[in-house]
PDB file of N, CA and C in Angstrom:
ATOM      1  N   VAL A   1      49.452  67.819 -39.191  1.00  0.00           N
ATOM      2  CA  VAL A   1      50.598  67.174 -39.812  1.00  0.00           C
ATOM      3  C   VAL A   1      50.648  67.483 -41.305  1.00  0.00           C
ATOM      4  N   TRP A   2      49.512  67.794 -41.921  1.00  0.00           N
ATOM      5  CA  TRP A   2      49.444  68.118 -43.346  1.00  0.00           C
ATOM      6  C   TRP A   2      49.923  66.974 -44.225  1.00  0.00           C
ATOM      7  N   SER A   3      49.420  65.787 -43.946  1.00  0.00           N
ATOM      8  CA  SER A   3      49.795  64.670 -44.807  1.00  0.00           C
ATOM      9  C   SER A   3      48.611  63.710 -44.936  1.00  0.00           C
ATOM     10  N   GLY A   4      48.657  62.898 -45.965  1.00  0.00           N
ATOM     11  CA  GLY A   4      47.649  61.876 -46.157  1.00  0.00           C
ATOM     12  C   GLY A   4      46.436  62.355 -46.939  1.00  0.00           C
ATOM     13  N   THR A   5      45.552  61.411 -47.206  1.00  0.00           N
ATOM     14  CA  THR A   5      44.375  61.715 -48.011  1.00  0.00           C
ATOM     15  C   THR A   5      43.394  62.620 -47.292  1.00  0.00           C
ATOM     16  N   SER A   6      43.372  62.592 -45.962  1.00  0.00           N
ATOM     17  CA  SER A   6      42.464  63.469 -45.227  1.00  0.00           C
ATOM     18  C   SER A   6      42.802  64.938 -45.440  1.00  0.00           C
ATOM     19  N   MET A   7      44.049  65.241 -45.672  1.00  0.00           N
ATOM     20  CA  MET A   7      44.456  66.618 -45.937  1.00  0.00           C
ATOM     21  C   MET A   7      44.451  66.909 -47.433  1.00  0.00           C
ATOM     22  N   ALA A   8      44.788  65.932 -48.234  1.00  0.00           N
ATOM     23  CA  ALA A   8      44.867  66.149 -49.681  1.00  0.00           C
ATOM     24  C   ALA A   8      43.498  66.384 -50.304  1.00  0.00           C
ATOM     25  N   THR A   9      42.496  65.673 -49.824  1.00  0.00           N
ATOM     26  CA  THR A   9      41.168  65.774 -50.425  1.00  0.00           C
ATOM     27  C   THR A   9      40.606  67.185 -50.421  1.00  0.00           C
ATOM     28  N   PRO A  10      40.579  67.895 -49.277  1.00  0.00           N
ATOM     29  CA  PRO A  10      40.038  69.256 -49.316  1.00  0.00           C
ATOM     30  C   PRO A  10      40.905  70.220 -50.106  1.00  0.00           C
ATOM     31  N   MET A  11      42.204  69.992 -50.142  1.00  0.00           N
ATOM     32  CA  MET A  11      43.085  70.873 -50.910  1.00  0.00           C
ATOM     33  C   MET A  11      42.813  70.731 -52.412  1.00  0.00           C
ATOM     34  N   VAL A  12      42.683  69.513 -52.879  1.00  0.00           N
ATOM     35  CA  VAL A  12      42.410  69.274 -54.299  1.00  0.00           C
ATOM     36  C   VAL A  12      41.006  69.739 -54.661  1.00  0.00           C
ATOM     37  N   ALA A  13      40.044  69.482 -53.785  1.00  0.00           N
ATOM     38  CA  ALA A  13      38.674  69.921 -54.055  1.00  0.00           C
ATOM     39  C   ALA A  13      38.597  71.439 -54.147  1.00  0.00           C
ATOM     40  N   GLY A  14      39.303  72.135 -53.269  1.00  0.00           N
ATOM     41  CA  GLY A  14      39.327  73.599 -53.314  1.00  0.00           C
ATOM     42  C   GLY A  14      39.992  74.113 -54.573  1.00  0.00           C
ATOM     43  N   ALA A  15      41.101  73.492 -54.958  1.00  0.00           N
ATOM     44  CA  ALA A  15      41.793  73.901 -56.182  1.00  0.00           C
ATOM     45  C   ALA A  15      40.908  73.658 -57.407  1.00  0.00           C
ATOM     46  N   ALA A  16      40.215  72.531 -57.424  1.00  0.00           N
ATOM     47  CA  ALA A  16      39.322  72.224 -58.547  1.00  0.00           C
ATOM     48  C   ALA A  16      38.175  73.221 -58.612  1.00  0.00           C
ATOM     49  N   ALA A  17      37.629  73.581 -57.449  1.00  0.00           N
ATOM     50  CA  ALA A  17      36.536  74.558 -57.419  1.00  0.00           C
ATOM     51  C   ALA A  17      37.011  75.927 -57.901  1.00  0.00           C
ATOM     52  N   LEU A  18      38.195  76.328 -57.493  1.00  0.00           N
ATOM     53  CA  LEU A  18      38.752  77.599 -57.934  1.00  0.00           C
ATOM     54  C   LEU A  18      38.964  77.599 -59.445  1.00  0.00           C
ATOM     55  N   LEU A  19      39.527  76.530 -59.960  1.00  0.00           N
ATOM     56  CA  LEU A  19      39.755  76.423 -61.399  1.00  0.00           C
ATOM     57  C   LEU A  19      38.440  76.407 -62.157  1.00  0.00           C
ATOM     58  N   ARG A  20      37.474  75.672 -61.638  1.00  0.00           N
ATOM     59  CA  ARG A  20      36.171  75.592 -62.303  1.00  0.00           C
ATOM     60  C   ARG A  20      35.457  76.942 -62.294  1.00  0.00           C
ATOM     61  N   SER A  21      35.683  77.749 -61.251  1.00  0.00           N
ATOM     62  CA  SER A  21      35.066  79.076 -61.205  1.00  0.00           C
ATOM     63  C   SER A  21      35.639  79.983 -62.287  1.00  0.00           C
ATOM     64  N   GLN A  22      36.883  79.738 -62.660  1.00  0.00           N
ATOM     65  CA  GLN A  22      37.515  80.522 -63.720  1.00  0.00           C
ATOM     66  C   GLN A  22      37.230  79.948 -65.110  1.00  0.00           C
ATOM     67  N   GLN A  23      36.938  78.670 -65.168  1.00  0.00           N
ATOM     68  CA  GLN A  23      36.679  77.971 -66.440  1.00  0.00           C
ATOM     69  C   GLN A  23      35.379  77.171 -66.317  1.00  0.00           C
ATOM     70  N   PRO A  24      34.241  77.835 -66.241  1.00  0.00           N
ATOM     71  CA  PRO A  24      32.983  77.122 -65.958  1.00  0.00           C
ATOM     72  C   PRO A  24      32.543  76.132 -67.037  1.00  0.00           C
ATOM     73  N   THR A  25      33.066  76.240 -68.235  1.00  0.00           N
ATOM     74  CA  THR A  25      32.656  75.313 -69.295  1.00  0.00           C
ATOM     75  C   THR A  25      33.500  74.040 -69.317  1.00  0.00           C
ATOM     76  N   TRP A  26      34.557  73.988 -68.525  1.00  0.00           N
ATOM     77  CA  TRP A  26      35.423  72.809 -68.519  1.00  0.00           C
ATOM     78  C   TRP A  26      34.724  71.625 -67.864  1.00  0.00           C
ATOM     79  N   SER A  27      34.940  70.453 -68.426  1.00  0.00           N
ATOM     80  CA  SER A  27      34.409  69.218 -67.854  1.00  0.00           C
ATOM     81  C   SER A  27      35.264  68.826 -66.638  1.00  0.00           C
ATOM     82  N   PRO A  28      34.747  67.965 -65.793  1.00  0.00           N
ATOM     83  CA  PRO A  28      35.559  67.490 -64.665  1.00  0.00           C
ATOM     84  C   PRO A  28      36.882  66.857 -65.116  1.00  0.00           C
ATOM     85  N   SER A  29      36.861  66.141 -66.233  1.00  0.00           N
ATOM     86  CA  SER A  29      38.114  65.530 -66.695  1.00  0.00           C
ATOM     87  C   SER A  29      39.106  66.582 -67.178  1.00  0.00           C
ATOM     88  N   ARG A  30      38.631  67.674 -67.748  1.00  0.00           N
ATOM     89  CA  ARG A  30      39.526  68.764 -68.177  1.00  0.00           C
ATOM     90  C   ARG A  30      40.143  69.456 -66.967  1.00  0.00           C
ATOM     91  N   VAL A  31      39.345  69.656 -65.918  1.00  0.00           N
ATOM     92  CA  VAL A  31      39.866  70.242 -64.675  1.00  0.00           C
ATOM     93  C   VAL A  31      40.936  69.324 -64.086  1.00  0.00           C
ATOM     94  N   TYR A  32      40.646  68.035 -64.055  1.00  0.00           N
ATOM     95  CA  TYR A  32      41.614  67.050 -63.553  1.00  0.00           C
ATOM     96  C   TYR A  32      42.921  67.114 -64.344  1.00  0.00           C
ATOM     97  N   GLN A  33      42.814  67.131 -65.669  1.00  0.00           N
ATOM     98  CA  GLN A  33      44.014  67.171 -66.495  1.00  0.00           C
ATOM     99  C   GLN A  33      44.820  68.449 -66.255  1.00  0.00           C
ATOM    100  N   GLN A  34      44.148  69.572 -66.101  1.00  0.00           N
ATOM    101  CA  GLN A  34      44.850  70.831 -65.846  1.00  0.00           C
ATOM    102  C   GLN A  34      45.595  70.778 -64.518  1.00  0.00           C
ATOM    103  N   LEU A  35      44.940  70.283 -63.487  1.00  0.00           N
ATOM    104  CA  LEU A  35      45.605  70.165 -62.186  1.00  0.00           C
ATOM    105  C   LEU A  35      46.777  69.195 -62.262  1.00  0.00           C
ATOM    106  N   ARG A  36      46.590  68.110 -62.952  1.00  0.00           N
ATOM    107  CA  ARG A  36      47.664  67.117 -63.074  1.00  0.00           C
ATOM    108  C   ARG A  36      48.833  67.644 -63.905  1.00  0.00           C
ATOM    109  N   ASN A  37      48.524  68.330 -65.012  1.00  0.00           N
ATOM    110  CA  ASN A  37      49.580  68.820 -65.900  1.00  0.00           C
ATOM    111  C   ASN A  37      50.386  69.966 -65.315  1.00  0.00           C
ATOM    112  N   THR A  38      49.827  70.676 -64.343  1.00  0.00           N
ATOM    113  CA  THR A  38      50.546  71.807 -63.752  1.00  0.00           C
ATOM    114  C   THR A  38      51.101  71.488 -62.371  1.00  0.00           C
ATOM    115  N   ALA A  39      50.990  70.236 -61.926  1.00  0.00           N
ATOM    116  CA  ALA A  39      51.540  69.832 -60.636  1.00  0.00           C
ATOM    117  C   ALA A  39      53.067  69.856 -60.697  1.00  0.00           C
ATOM    118  N   VAL A  40      53.675  70.100 -59.552  1.00  0.00           N
ATOM    119  CA  VAL A  40      55.139  70.175 -59.471  1.00  0.00           C
ATOM    120  C   VAL A  40      55.662  69.040 -58.600  1.00  0.00           C
ATOM    121  N   PRO A  41      56.853  68.542 -58.911  1.00  0.00           N
ATOM    122  CA  PRO A  41      57.408  67.454 -58.113  1.00  0.00           C
ATOM    123  C   PRO A  41      57.794  67.936 -56.718  1.00  0.00           C
ATOM    124  N   LEU A  42      57.586  67.075 -55.751  1.00  0.00           N
ATOM    125  CA  LEU A  42      58.068  67.347 -54.408  1.00  0.00           C
ATOM    126  C   LEU A  42      59.559  67.031 -54.350  1.00  0.00           C
ATOM    127  N   CYS A  43      60.218  67.476 -53.332  1.00  0.00           N
ATOM    128  CA  CYS A  43      61.656  67.232 -53.196  1.00  0.00           C
ATOM    129  C   CYS A  43      61.980  65.747 -53.136  1.00  0.00           C
ATOM    130  N   SER A  44      61.063  64.965 -52.590  1.00  0.00           N
ATOM    131  CA  SER A  44      61.318  63.531 -52.454  1.00  0.00           C
ATOM    132  C   SER A  44      60.984  62.748 -53.718  1.00  0.00           C
ATOM    133  N   GLY A  45      60.554  63.411 -54.751  1.00  0.00           N
ATOM    134  CA  GLY A  45      60.236  62.713 -56.000  1.00  0.00           C
ATOM    135  C   GLY A  45      58.757  62.667 -56.272  1.00  0.00           C
ATOM    136  N   THR A  46      58.125  61.539 -56.008  1.00  0.00           N
ATOM    137  CA  THR A  46      56.707  61.396 -56.277  1.00  0.00           C
ATOM    138  C   THR A  46      55.941  61.325 -54.975  1.00  0.00           C
ATOM    139  N   PRO A  47      54.708  61.619 -54.914  1.00  0.00           N
ATOM    140  CA  PRO A  47      53.863  62.152 -55.978  1.00  0.00           C
ATOM    141  C   PRO A  47      54.075  63.655 -56.147  1.00  0.00           C
ATOM    142  N   ASN A  48      53.524  64.179 -57.208  1.00  0.00           N
ATOM    143  CA  ASN A  48      53.606  65.613 -57.447  1.00  0.00           C
ATOM    144  C   ASN A  48      52.626  66.359 -56.557  1.00  0.00           C
ATOM    145  N   GLN A  49      52.913  67.635 -56.322  1.00  0.00           N
ATOM    146  CA  GLN A  49      52.053  68.504 -55.526  1.00  0.00           C
ATOM    147  C   GLN A  49      51.264  69.391 -56.471  1.00  0.00           C
ATOM    148  N   ILE A  50      49.951  69.513 -56.247  1.00  0.00           N
ATOM    149  CA  ILE A  50      49.168  70.402 -57.098  1.00  0.00           C
ATOM    150  C   ILE A  50      49.628  71.836 -56.889  1.00  0.00           C
ATOM    151  N   ASP A  51      49.491  72.627 -57.926  1.00  0.00           N
ATOM    152  CA  ASP A  51      49.861  74.041 -57.881  1.00  0.00           C
ATOM    153  C   ASP A  51      48.693  74.832 -58.461  1.00  0.00           C
ATOM    154  N   PRO A  52      47.732  75.213 -57.610  1.00  0.00           N
ATOM    155  CA  PRO A  52      46.548  75.905 -58.114  1.00  0.00           C
ATOM    156  C   PRO A  52      46.875  77.183 -58.877  1.00  0.00           C
ATOM    157  N   ALA A  53      47.883  77.923 -58.456  1.00  0.00           N
ATOM    158  CA  ALA A  53      48.243  79.150 -59.164  1.00  0.00           C
ATOM    159  C   ALA A  53      48.694  78.839 -60.588  1.00  0.00           C
ATOM    160  N   ALA A  54      49.520  77.820 -60.740  1.00  0.00           N
ATOM    161  CA  ALA A  54      49.969  77.432 -62.077  1.00  0.00           C
ATOM    162  C   ALA A  54      48.797  76.930 -62.912  1.00  0.00           C
ATOM    163  N   ALA A  55      47.864  76.225 -62.287  1.00  0.00           N
ATOM    164  CA  ALA A  55      46.689  75.742 -63.011  1.00  0.00           C
ATOM    165  C   ALA A  55      45.883  76.901 -63.570  1.00  0.00           C
ATOM    166  N   LEU A  56      45.921  78.034 -62.875  1.00  0.00           N
ATOM    167  CA  LEU A  56      45.200  79.222 -63.328  1.00  0.00           C
ATOM    168  C   LEU A  56      46.034  80.098 -64.264  1.00  0.00           C
ATOM    169  N   GLY A  57      47.281  79.725 -64.496  1.00  0.00           N
ATOM    170  CA  GLY A  57      48.096  80.444 -65.461  1.00  0.00           C
ATOM    171  C   GLY A  57      49.278  81.207 -64.898  1.00  0.00           C
ATOM    172  N   ALA A  58      49.503  81.161 -63.591  1.00  0.00           N
ATOM    173  CA  ALA A  58      50.651  81.846 -62.989  1.00  0.00           C
ATOM    174  C   ALA A  58      51.911  80.994 -63.136  1.00  0.00           C
ATOM    175  N   ALA A  59      53.035  81.570 -62.769  1.00  0.00           N
ATOM    176  CA  ALA A  59      54.294  80.828 -62.813  1.00  0.00           C
ATOM    177  C   ALA A  59      54.236  79.670 -61.828  1.00  0.00           C
ATOM    178  N   PRO A  60      54.814  78.518 -62.184  1.00  0.00           N
ATOM    179  CA  PRO A  60      54.771  77.370 -61.296  1.00  0.00           C
ATOM    180  C   PRO A  60      55.611  77.579 -60.034  1.00  0.00           C
ATOM    181  N   LEU A  61      55.274  76.821 -59.002  1.00  0.00           N
ATOM    182  CA  LEU A  61      56.025  76.859 -57.751  1.00  0.00           C
ATOM    183  C   LEU A  61      57.428  76.288 -57.960  1.00  0.00           C
ATOM    184  N   THR A  62      58.349  76.738 -57.128  1.00  0.00           N
ATOM    185  CA  THR A  62      59.672  76.140 -57.080  1.00  0.00           C
ATOM    186  C   THR A  62      59.814  75.500 -55.707  1.00  0.00           C
ATOM    187  N   PRO A  63      59.855  74.175 -55.650  1.00  0.00           N
ATOM    188  CA  PRO A  63      59.933  73.514 -54.340  1.00  0.00           C
ATOM    189  C   PRO A  63      61.183  73.933 -53.583  1.00  0.00           C
ATOM    190  N   ALA A  64      61.036  74.156 -52.288  1.00  0.00           N
ATOM    191  CA  ALA A  64      62.180  74.471 -51.426  1.00  0.00           C
ATOM    192  C   ALA A  64      62.573  73.202 -50.703  1.00  0.00           C
ATOM    193  N   CYS A  65      63.715  72.664 -51.061  1.00  0.00           N
ATOM    194  CA  CYS A  65      64.173  71.402 -50.451  1.00  0.00           C
ATOM    195  C   CYS A  65      65.173  71.660 -49.354  1.00  0.00           C
TER     196      CYS A  65
END
């Protein structure tokens, strides 16, 4: 179904690990802030969806509604 915390947890953990591999000196709070600051809104409003590519410096996602 791809919904809920059971699905969100491994996705966020993987994105954080990927970001940390590129920025090994960043603290956990810096990784959190980067993921949060580069998240994109879903079509329904809140909450935002993480965008690992944008967190690493790529262009942000454009949600398809």
